[in-house]
Coordinates of C-alpha atoms in Angstrom, one line a residue:
X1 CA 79.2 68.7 272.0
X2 CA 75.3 68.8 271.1
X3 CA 73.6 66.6 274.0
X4 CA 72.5 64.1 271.3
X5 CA 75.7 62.8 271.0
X6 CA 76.4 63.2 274.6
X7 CA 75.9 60.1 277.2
X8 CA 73.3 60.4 280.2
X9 CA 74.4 60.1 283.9
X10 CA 75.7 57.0 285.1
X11 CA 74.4 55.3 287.8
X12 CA 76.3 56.6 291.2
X13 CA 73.6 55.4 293.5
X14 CA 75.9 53.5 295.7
X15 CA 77.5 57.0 297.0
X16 CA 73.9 58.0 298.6
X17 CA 74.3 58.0 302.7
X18 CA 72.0 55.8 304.5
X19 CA 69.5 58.2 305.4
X20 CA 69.1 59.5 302.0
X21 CA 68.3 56.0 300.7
X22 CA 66.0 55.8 303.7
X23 CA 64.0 59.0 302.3
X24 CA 60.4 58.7 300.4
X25 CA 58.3 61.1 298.4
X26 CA 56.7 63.4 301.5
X27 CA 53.1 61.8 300.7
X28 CA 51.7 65.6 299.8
X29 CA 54.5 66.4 298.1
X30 CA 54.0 63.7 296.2
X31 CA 50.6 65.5 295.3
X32 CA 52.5 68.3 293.3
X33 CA 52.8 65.8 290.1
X34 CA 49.4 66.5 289.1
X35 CA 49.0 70.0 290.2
X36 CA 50.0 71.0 286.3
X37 CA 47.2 70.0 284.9
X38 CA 44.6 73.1 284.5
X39 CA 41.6 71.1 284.6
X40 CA 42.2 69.6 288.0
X41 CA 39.7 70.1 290.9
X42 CA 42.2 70.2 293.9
X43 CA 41.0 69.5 296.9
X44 CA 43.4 67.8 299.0
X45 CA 45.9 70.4 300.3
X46 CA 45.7 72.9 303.1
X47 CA 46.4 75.5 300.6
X48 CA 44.7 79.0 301.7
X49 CA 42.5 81.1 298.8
X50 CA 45.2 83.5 297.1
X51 CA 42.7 85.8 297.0
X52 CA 42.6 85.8 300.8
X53 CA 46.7 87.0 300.6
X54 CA 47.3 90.7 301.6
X55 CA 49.5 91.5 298.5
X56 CA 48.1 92.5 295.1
X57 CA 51.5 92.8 293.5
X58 CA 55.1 93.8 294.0
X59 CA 57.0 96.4 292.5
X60 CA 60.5 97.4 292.2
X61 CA 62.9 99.6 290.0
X62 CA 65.2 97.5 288.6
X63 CA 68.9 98.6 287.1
X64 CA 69.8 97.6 283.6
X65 CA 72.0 95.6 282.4
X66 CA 74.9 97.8 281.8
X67 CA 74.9 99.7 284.8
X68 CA 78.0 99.2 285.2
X69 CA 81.0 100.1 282.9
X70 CA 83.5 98.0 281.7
X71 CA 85.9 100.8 282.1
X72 CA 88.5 99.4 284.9
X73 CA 89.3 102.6 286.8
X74 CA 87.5 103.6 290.7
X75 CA 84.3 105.3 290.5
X76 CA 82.3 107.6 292.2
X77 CA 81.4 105.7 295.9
X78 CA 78.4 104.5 296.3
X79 CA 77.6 107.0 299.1
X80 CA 76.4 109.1 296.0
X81 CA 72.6 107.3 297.1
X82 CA 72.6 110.2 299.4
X83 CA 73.3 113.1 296.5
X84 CA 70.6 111.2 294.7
X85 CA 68.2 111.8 297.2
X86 CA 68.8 115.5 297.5
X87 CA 68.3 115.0 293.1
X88 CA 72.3 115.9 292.8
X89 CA 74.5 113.2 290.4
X90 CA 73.8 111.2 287.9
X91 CA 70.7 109.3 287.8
X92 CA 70.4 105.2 287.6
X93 CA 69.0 104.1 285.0
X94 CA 66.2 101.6 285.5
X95 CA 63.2 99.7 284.3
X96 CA 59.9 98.8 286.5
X97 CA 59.7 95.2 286.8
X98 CA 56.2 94.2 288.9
X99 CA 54.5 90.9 289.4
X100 CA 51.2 90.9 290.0
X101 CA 48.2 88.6 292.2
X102 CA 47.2 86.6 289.3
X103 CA 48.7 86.2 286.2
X104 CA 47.1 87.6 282.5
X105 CA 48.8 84.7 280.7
X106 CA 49.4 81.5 281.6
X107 CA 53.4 81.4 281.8
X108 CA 53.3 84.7 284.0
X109 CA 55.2 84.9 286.9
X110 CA 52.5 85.5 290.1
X111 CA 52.2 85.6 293.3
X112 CA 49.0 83.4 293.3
X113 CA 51.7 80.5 292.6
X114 CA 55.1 82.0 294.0
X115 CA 52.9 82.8 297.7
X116 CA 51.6 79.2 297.9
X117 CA 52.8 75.8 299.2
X118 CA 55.2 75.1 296.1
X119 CA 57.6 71.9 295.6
X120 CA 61.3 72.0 296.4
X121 CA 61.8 72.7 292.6
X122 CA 60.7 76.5 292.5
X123 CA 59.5 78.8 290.8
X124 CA 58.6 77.5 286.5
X125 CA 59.9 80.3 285.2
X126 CA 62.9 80.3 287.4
X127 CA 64.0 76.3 286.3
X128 CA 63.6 77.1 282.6
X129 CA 66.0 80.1 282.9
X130 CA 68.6 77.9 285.2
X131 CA 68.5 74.9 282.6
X132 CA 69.2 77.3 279.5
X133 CA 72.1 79.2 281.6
X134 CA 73.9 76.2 282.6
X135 CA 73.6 74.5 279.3
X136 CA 75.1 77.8 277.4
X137 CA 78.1 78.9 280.1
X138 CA 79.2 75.3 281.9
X139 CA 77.7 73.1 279.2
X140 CA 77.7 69.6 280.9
X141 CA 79.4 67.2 279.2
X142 CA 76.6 64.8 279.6
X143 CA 72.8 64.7 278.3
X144 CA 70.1 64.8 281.2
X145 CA 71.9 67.2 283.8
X146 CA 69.1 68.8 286.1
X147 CA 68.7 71.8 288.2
X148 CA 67.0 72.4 291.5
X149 CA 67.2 75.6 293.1
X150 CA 68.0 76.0 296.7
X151 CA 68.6 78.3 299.6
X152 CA 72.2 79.2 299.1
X153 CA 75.5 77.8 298.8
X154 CA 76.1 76.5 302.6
X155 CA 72.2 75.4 302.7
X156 CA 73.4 73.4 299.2
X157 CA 76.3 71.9 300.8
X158 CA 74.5 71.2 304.3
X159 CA 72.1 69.1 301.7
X160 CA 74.7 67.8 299.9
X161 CA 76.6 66.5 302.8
X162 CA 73.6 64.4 304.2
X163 CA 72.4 63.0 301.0
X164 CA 76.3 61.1 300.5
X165 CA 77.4 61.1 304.0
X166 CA 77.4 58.7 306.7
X167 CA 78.4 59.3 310.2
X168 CA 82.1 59.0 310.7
X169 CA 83.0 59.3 306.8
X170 CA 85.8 62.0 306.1
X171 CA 85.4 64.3 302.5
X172 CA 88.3 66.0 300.8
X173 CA 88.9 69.7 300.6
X174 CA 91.7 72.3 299.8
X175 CA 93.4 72.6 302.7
X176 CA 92.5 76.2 303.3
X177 CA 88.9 76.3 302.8
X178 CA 85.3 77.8 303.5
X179 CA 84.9 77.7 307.6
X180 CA 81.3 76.9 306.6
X181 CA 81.9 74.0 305.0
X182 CA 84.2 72.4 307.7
X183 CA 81.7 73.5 310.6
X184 CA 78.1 72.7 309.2
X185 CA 79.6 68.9 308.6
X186 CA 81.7 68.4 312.2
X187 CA 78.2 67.8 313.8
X188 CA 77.4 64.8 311.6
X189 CA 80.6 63.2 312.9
X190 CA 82.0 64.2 308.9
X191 CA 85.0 65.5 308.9
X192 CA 87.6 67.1 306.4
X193 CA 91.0 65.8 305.1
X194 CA 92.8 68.5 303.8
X195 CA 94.7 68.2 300.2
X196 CA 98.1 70.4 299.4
X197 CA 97.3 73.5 297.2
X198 CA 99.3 75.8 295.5
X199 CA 98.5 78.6 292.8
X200 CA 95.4 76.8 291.3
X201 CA 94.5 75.7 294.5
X202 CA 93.8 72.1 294.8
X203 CA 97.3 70.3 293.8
X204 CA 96.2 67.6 291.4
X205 CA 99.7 65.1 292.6
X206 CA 98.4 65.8 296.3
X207 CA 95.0 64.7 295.5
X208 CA 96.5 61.2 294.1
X209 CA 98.7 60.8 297.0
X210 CA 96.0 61.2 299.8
X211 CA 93.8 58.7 297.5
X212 CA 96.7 56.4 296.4
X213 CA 98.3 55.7 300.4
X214 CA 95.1 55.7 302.2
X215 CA 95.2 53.8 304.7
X216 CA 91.4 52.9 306.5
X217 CA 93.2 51.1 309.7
X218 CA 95.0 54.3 310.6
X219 CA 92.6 56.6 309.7
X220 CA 89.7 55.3 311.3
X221 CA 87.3 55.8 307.9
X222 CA 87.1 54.5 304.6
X223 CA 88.9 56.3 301.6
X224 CA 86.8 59.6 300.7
X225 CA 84.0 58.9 298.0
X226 CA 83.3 62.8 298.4
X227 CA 85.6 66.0 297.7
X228 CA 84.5 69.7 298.4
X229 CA 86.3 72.4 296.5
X230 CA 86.0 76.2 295.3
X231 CA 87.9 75.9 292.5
X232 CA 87.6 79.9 291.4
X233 CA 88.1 83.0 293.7
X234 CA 89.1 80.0 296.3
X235 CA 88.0 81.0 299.7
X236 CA 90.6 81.9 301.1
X237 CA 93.2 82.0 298.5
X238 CA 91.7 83.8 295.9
X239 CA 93.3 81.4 293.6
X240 CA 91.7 80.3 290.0
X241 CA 91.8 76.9 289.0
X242 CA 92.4 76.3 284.9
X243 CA 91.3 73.7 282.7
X244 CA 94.2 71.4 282.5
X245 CA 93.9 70.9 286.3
X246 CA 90.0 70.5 286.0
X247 CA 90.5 67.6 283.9
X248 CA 93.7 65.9 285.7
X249 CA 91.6 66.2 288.9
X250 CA 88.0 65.1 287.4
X251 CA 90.4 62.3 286.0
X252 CA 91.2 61.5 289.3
X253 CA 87.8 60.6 290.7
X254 CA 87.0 59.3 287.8
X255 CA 89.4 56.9 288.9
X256 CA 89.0 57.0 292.5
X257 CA 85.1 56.8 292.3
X258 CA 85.0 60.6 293.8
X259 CA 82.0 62.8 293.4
X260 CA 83.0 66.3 293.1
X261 CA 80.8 69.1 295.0
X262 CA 82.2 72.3 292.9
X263 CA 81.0 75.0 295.5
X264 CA 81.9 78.3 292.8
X265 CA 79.6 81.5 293.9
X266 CA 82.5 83.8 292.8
X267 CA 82.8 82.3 289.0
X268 CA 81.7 85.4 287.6
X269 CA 84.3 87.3 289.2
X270 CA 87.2 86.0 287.5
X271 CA 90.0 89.4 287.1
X272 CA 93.1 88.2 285.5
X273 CA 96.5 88.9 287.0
X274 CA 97.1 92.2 289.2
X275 CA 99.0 94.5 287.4
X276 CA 100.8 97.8 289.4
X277 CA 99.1 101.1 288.9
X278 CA 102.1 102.3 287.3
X279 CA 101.3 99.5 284.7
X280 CA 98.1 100.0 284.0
X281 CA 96.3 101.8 281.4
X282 CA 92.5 103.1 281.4
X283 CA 90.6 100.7 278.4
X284 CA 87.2 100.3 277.9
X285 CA 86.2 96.7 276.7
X286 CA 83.3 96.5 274.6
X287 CA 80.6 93.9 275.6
X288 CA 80.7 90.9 273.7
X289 CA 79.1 88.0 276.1
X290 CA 79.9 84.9 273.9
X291 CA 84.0 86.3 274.7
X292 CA 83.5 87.4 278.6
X293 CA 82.5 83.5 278.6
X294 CA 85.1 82.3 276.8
X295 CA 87.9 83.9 278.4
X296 CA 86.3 82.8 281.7
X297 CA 87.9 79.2 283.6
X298 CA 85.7 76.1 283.0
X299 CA 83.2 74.7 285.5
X300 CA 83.9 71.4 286.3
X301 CA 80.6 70.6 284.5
X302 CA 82.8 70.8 281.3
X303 CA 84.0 67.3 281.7
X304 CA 82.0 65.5 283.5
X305 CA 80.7 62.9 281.1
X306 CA 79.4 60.6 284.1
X307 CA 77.4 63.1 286.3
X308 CA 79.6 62.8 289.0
X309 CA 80.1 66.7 290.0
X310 CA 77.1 68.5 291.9
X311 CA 77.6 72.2 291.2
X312 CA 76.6 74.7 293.4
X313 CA 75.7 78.5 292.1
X314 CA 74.2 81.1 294.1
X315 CA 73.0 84.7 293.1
X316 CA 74.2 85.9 296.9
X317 CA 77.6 87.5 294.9
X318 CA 75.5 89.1 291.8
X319 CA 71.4 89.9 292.8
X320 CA 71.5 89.7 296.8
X321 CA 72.7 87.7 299.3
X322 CA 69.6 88.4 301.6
X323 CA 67.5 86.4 298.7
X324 CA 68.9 82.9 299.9
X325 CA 68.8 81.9 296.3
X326 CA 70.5 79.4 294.6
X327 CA 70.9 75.8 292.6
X328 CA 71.8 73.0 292.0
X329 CA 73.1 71.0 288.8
X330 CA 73.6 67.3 288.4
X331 CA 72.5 64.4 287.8
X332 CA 69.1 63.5 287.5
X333 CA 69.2 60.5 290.5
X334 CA 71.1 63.3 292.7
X335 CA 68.9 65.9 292.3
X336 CA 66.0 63.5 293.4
X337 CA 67.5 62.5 296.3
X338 CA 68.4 66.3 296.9
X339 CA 64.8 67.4 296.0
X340 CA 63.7 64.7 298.9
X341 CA 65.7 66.1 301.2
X342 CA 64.7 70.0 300.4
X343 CA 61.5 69.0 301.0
X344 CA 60.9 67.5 304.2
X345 CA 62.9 70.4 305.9
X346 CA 62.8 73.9 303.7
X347 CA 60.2 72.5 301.4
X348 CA 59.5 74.9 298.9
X349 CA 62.9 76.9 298.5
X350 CA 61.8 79.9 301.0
X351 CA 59.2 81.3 302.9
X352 CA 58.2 84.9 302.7
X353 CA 61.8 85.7 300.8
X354 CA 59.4 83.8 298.0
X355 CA 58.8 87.7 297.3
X356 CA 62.5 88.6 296.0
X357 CA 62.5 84.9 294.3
X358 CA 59.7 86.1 292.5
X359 CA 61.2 89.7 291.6
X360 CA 64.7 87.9 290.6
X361 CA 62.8 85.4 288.7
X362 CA 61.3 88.4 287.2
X363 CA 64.2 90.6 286.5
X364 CA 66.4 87.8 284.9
X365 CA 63.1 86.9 282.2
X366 CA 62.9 90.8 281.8
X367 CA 66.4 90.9 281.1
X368 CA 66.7 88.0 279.7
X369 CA 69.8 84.7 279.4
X370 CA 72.0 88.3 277.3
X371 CA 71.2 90.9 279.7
X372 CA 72.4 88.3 282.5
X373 CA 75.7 88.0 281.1
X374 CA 76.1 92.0 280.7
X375 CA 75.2 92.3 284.5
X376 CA 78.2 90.0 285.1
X377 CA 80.6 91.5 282.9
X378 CA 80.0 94.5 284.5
X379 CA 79.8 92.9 287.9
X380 CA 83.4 91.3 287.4
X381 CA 85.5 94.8 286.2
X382 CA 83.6 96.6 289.1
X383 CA 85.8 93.7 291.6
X384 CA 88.6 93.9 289.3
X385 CA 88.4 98.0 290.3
X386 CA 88.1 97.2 293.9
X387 CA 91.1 94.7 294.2
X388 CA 93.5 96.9 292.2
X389 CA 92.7 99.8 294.4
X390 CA 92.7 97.7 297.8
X391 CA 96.4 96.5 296.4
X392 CA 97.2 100.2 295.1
X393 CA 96.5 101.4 298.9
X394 CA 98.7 98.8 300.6
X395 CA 101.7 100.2 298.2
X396 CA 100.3 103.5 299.2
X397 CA 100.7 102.7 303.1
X398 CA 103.8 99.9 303.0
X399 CA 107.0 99.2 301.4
X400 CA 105.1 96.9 299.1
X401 CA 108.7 95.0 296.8
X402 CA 107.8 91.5 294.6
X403 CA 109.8 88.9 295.4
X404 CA 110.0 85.7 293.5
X405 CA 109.2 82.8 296.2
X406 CA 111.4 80.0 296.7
X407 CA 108.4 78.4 298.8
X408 CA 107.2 74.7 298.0
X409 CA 103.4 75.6 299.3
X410 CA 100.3 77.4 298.6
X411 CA 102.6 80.1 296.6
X412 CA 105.2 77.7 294.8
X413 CA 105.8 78.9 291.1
X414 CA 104.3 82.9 292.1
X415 CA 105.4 86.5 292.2
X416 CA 104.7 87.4 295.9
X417 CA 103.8 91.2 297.1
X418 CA 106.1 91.6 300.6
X419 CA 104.9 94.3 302.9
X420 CA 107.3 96.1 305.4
X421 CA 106.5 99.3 307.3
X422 CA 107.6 102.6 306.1
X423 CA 108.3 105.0 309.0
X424 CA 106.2 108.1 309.3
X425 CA 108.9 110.6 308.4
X426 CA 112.0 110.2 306.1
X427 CA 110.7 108.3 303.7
X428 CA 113.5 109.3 301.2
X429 CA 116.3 108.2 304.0
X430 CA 114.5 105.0 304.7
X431 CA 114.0 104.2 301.1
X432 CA 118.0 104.3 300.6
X433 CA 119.1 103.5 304.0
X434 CA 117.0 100.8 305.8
X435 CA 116.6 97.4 306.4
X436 CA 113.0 96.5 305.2
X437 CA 111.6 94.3 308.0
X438 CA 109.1 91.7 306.1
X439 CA 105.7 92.1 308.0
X440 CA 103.1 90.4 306.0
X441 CA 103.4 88.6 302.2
X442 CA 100.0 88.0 300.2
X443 CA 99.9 87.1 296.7
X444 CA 96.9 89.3 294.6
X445 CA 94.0 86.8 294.0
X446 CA 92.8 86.4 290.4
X447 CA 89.0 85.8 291.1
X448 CA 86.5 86.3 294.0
X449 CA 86.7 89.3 296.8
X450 CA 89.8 88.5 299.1
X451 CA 93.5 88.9 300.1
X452 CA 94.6 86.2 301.7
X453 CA 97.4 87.6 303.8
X454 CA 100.4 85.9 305.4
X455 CA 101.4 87.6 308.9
X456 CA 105.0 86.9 309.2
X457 CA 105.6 86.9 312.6
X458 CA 108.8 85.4 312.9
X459 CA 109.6 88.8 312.4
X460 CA 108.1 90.1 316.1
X461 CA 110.2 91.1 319.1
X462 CA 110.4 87.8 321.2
X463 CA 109.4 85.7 319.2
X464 CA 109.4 82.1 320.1
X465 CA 108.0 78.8 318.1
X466 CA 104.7 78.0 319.2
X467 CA 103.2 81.2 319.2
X468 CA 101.9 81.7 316.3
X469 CA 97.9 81.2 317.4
X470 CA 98.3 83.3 319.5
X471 CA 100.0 86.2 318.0
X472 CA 97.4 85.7 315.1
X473 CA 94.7 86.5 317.8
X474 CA 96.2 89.2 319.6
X475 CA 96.6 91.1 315.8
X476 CA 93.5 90.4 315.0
X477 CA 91.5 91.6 318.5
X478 CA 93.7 95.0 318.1
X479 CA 93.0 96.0 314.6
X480 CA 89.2 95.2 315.7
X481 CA 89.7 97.2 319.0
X482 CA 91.1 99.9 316.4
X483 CA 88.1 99.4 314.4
X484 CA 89.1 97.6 311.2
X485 CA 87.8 93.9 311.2
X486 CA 89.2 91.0 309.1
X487 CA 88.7 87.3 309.3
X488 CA 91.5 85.6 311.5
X489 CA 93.1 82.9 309.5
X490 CA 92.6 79.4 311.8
X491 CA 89.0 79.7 310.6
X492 CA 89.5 78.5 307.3
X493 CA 92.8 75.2 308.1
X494 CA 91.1 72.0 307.1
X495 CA 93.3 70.6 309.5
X496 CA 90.6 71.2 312.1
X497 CA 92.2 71.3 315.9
X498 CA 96.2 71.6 314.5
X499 CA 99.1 73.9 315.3
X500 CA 99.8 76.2 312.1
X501 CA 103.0 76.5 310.7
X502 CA 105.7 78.1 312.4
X503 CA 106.5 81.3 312.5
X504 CA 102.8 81.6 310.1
X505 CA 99.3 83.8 310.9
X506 CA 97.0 84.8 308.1
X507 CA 94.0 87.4 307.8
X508 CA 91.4 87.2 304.9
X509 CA 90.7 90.9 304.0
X510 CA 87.5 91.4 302.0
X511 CA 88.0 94.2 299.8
X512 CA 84.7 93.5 298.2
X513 CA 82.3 96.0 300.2
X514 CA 83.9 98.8 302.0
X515 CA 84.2 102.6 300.2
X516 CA 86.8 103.5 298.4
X517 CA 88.2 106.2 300.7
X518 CA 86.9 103.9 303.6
X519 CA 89.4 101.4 302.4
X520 CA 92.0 103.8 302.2
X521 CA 91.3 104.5 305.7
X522 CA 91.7 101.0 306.9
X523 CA 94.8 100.3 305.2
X524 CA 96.5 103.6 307.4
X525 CA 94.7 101.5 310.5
X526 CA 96.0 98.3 309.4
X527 CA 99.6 100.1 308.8
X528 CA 99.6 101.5 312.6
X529 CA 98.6 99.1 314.3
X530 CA 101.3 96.8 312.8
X531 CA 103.6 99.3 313.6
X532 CA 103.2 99.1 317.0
X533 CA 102.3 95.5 317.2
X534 CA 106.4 94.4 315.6
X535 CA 107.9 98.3 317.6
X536 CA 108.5 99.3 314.7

């Protein structure tokens, strides 16, 4: 829909928290609206000389866009840095991005500019590449959407929280979620109510019924005006959430009066269905970005025709995590109130890491809105490559059988992957002969860079109701005692302080930066100590 025909924002003022309201312009921020004019004599800021900063430029060889090939099979590890040192291997290719002191043309990116005091806005250059990207992959469905950068994700959400969050309010969330998202708000007094998932993640039925039967006397709060979701490569889950249950749920708070944080730093990094290596074929997809788009699950941005969702990217998952980069995009009276509250605390969106903004800003204008979108593609088969092989390995190590659940949950409807432990010797025997005890049951995620993993340990020696926190933690401290460490699962429950089900643990394995052969290696650890964990 071309933004001419599209409606502007509506007016969701009344969802602002008090001390947002409560925030002005910082008086010298408030400075910065003039600061574009060339002519201007400016002489009341506390701004040092640039000349007077140590750093006549920075320099850095930058890979190119297709790096990476869109051929889905394992590659050489990237230990091969040290044969490359010695001059053994292939050699990256790469281009020499630098930006200098002081610019040579007025639109240059420089560090006279990028070193200074800035606004919470950013970089120039930097907005004007955000606004084009979002209007060509999530394309709002509404005419004035902003952007505002910020320092990552959890630093947009810890903004976000504050600017529509009292004291004592509860948000909505899937209820297994990012431990970030839960912790950063409990000290506000702002807590989570969780919402039934299943394959898609947040169940669109579960979201109506926690809305529909709220009941503010028994609850202690008024009914959530706020929901927190990662609706791709969900964290935990891995789940991927499609367009029909986009809308249903946008529909919702639509109805409900809901604004919708959509939290999604693993979009990119959508991989289809798992499919066994004995079904999988070697292909080599050629690049077309207008298709890698297409095929990709729609931002919530899609539909929102009021302005109601604040999206949060980040380039932690596809540049560097160590840059703190990110942004926002929504609605012109949200960012404001976001850009007031960025600037009284971080103020500009960094300090010194203003050095990599600057070298990002300047590799995505040297590669430019196309070359972006190769980067991804590529980005997204390399995960797709590391998933299949983490899966591959666990068939390598286990008794790995599919099983068609029967469960009402977080799997209902999905073709689970059961683990049970194969005995060091006689495999053949076993494979006629034995009973397969179920140890663990996970179904492969479709986006992002983890297994979410269901420890049945109903299944151990002695096993009584009521101990399954505990048994989750013993696990857990011996496969880190045995050197292999994965995220326990009572980190991510949004029901903060409860029991978890019976007979239930869960780990969240990251497949997303070990070696190849190193994950080989922790599978075997991971298949020992399980071993001897259930006496096996």
């Amino acid at each position: 829909m071309a933004s001419e025909k599209q409606q502007k924002a509506i007016d969701l003022s009344h969802h602002l928290s008090d001390l947002s309201r409560a925030r002005l312009v910082s008086p010298l921020k408030g400075l910065a609206k003039y600061m574009g004019n060339p002519n201007l004599i400016a002489l009341a800021g506390g701004m040092p000389h640039p000349s007077y900063f140590p750093f006549a430029d920075i320099s850095a060889s930058a890979l190119v866009p297709d790096s990476f090939s869109l051929e889905s099979t394992p590659r050489e590890s990237t230990l091969s840095w040290v044969w490359k040192l010695f001059g053994a291997g292939p050699k990256e290719k790469t281009t020499t991005i630098t930006v200098p002191k002081f610019p040579t043309h007025a639109d240059d990116i420089n560090l006279a500019v990028a070193l200074q005091y800035g606004t919470a806005q950013g970089i120039v250059q930097l907005q004007k590449f955000l606004k084009e990207f979002v209007a060509k992959v999530y394309q709002p469905a509404y005419a004035d959407f902003a952007t505002l950068v910020q320092t990552g994700n959890t630093d947009g959400w810890s903004r976000t929280v504050q600017t529509l969050c009292n004291p004592g309010e509860i948000f909505l969330t899937e209820e297994w979620t990012y431990p970030s998202a839960l912790y950063s708000s409990l000290p506000y007094n702002i807590k989570p109510v969780a919402v039934a998932m299943d394959s898609e993640g947040m169940r669109a039925d579960a979201l109506r019924k926690v809305l529909s039967e709220w009941d503010e006397e028994a609850r202690g709060a008024k009914r959530p005006h706020v929901m927190y979701t990662v609706p791709v490569g969900q964290n935990p889950s891995g789940a991927t959430m499609g367009a029909s249950r986009k809308k249903a749920i946008y529909d919702l708070c639509v109805e409900y009066d809901v604004i919708i944080v959509e939290d999604d730093p693993y979009y990119f990094l959508q991989q289809g269905q798992y499919k066994a290596r004995s079904e999988r074929s070697v292909e080599t997809i050629k690049h077309d970005g207008d298709i890698f788009l297409h095929n990709l699950a729609p931002s919530y941005l899609k539909f929102d025709y009021q302005g109601r969702v604040i999206r949060l990217d980040t380039f932690s998952k596809y540049v560097a995590p160590g840059s703190r980069l990110g942004w926002f995009t929504c609605s012109p009276l949200l960012a404001e109130r976001l850009e007031r509250q960025g600037e009284t605390t971080t103020q500009a969106p960094s300090g010194l890491s203003q050095f990599e903004k600057s070298l990002i800003t300047k590799l995505l204008t040297t590669w430019k809105y196309d070359g972006y979108v190769r980067w991804l593609h590529g980005l997204a088969i390399e995960y797709k490559t590391r998933r299949d092989y983490f899966i591959d390995c666990l068939a390598d190590e286990f008794h790995l059988a599919k099983s068609a659940t029967l469960e009402q949950g977080l799997w209902k409807g999905c073709e689970v992957f059961e683990g049970s432990l194969k005995p060091k010797n006689s495999m053949i025997m076993y494979e006629k002969t034995a009973v397969k005890t179920k140890m663990f049951s996970f179904v492969p995620p479709t986006s992002g860079m983890f297994i979410w993993m269901k420890i049945h340990f109903e299944n151990y020696p002695s096993f009584k109701a009521g101990d399954e926190a505990t048994l989750e933690m013993q696990l857990w401290e011996k496969l880190a005692e045995a050197g292999v460490l994965v995220a326990p699962g009572w980190y991510f429950s949004a029901y903060v302080g409860e029991a978890p089900d019976a007979g239930e643990g869960h780990f969240r394995i990251s497949f997303s930066n070990a070696e190849f052969t190193t994950m080989k290696k922790a599978v075997t650890i991971f298949g020992d100590v399980l071993r001897d964990f259930f006496k096996e």
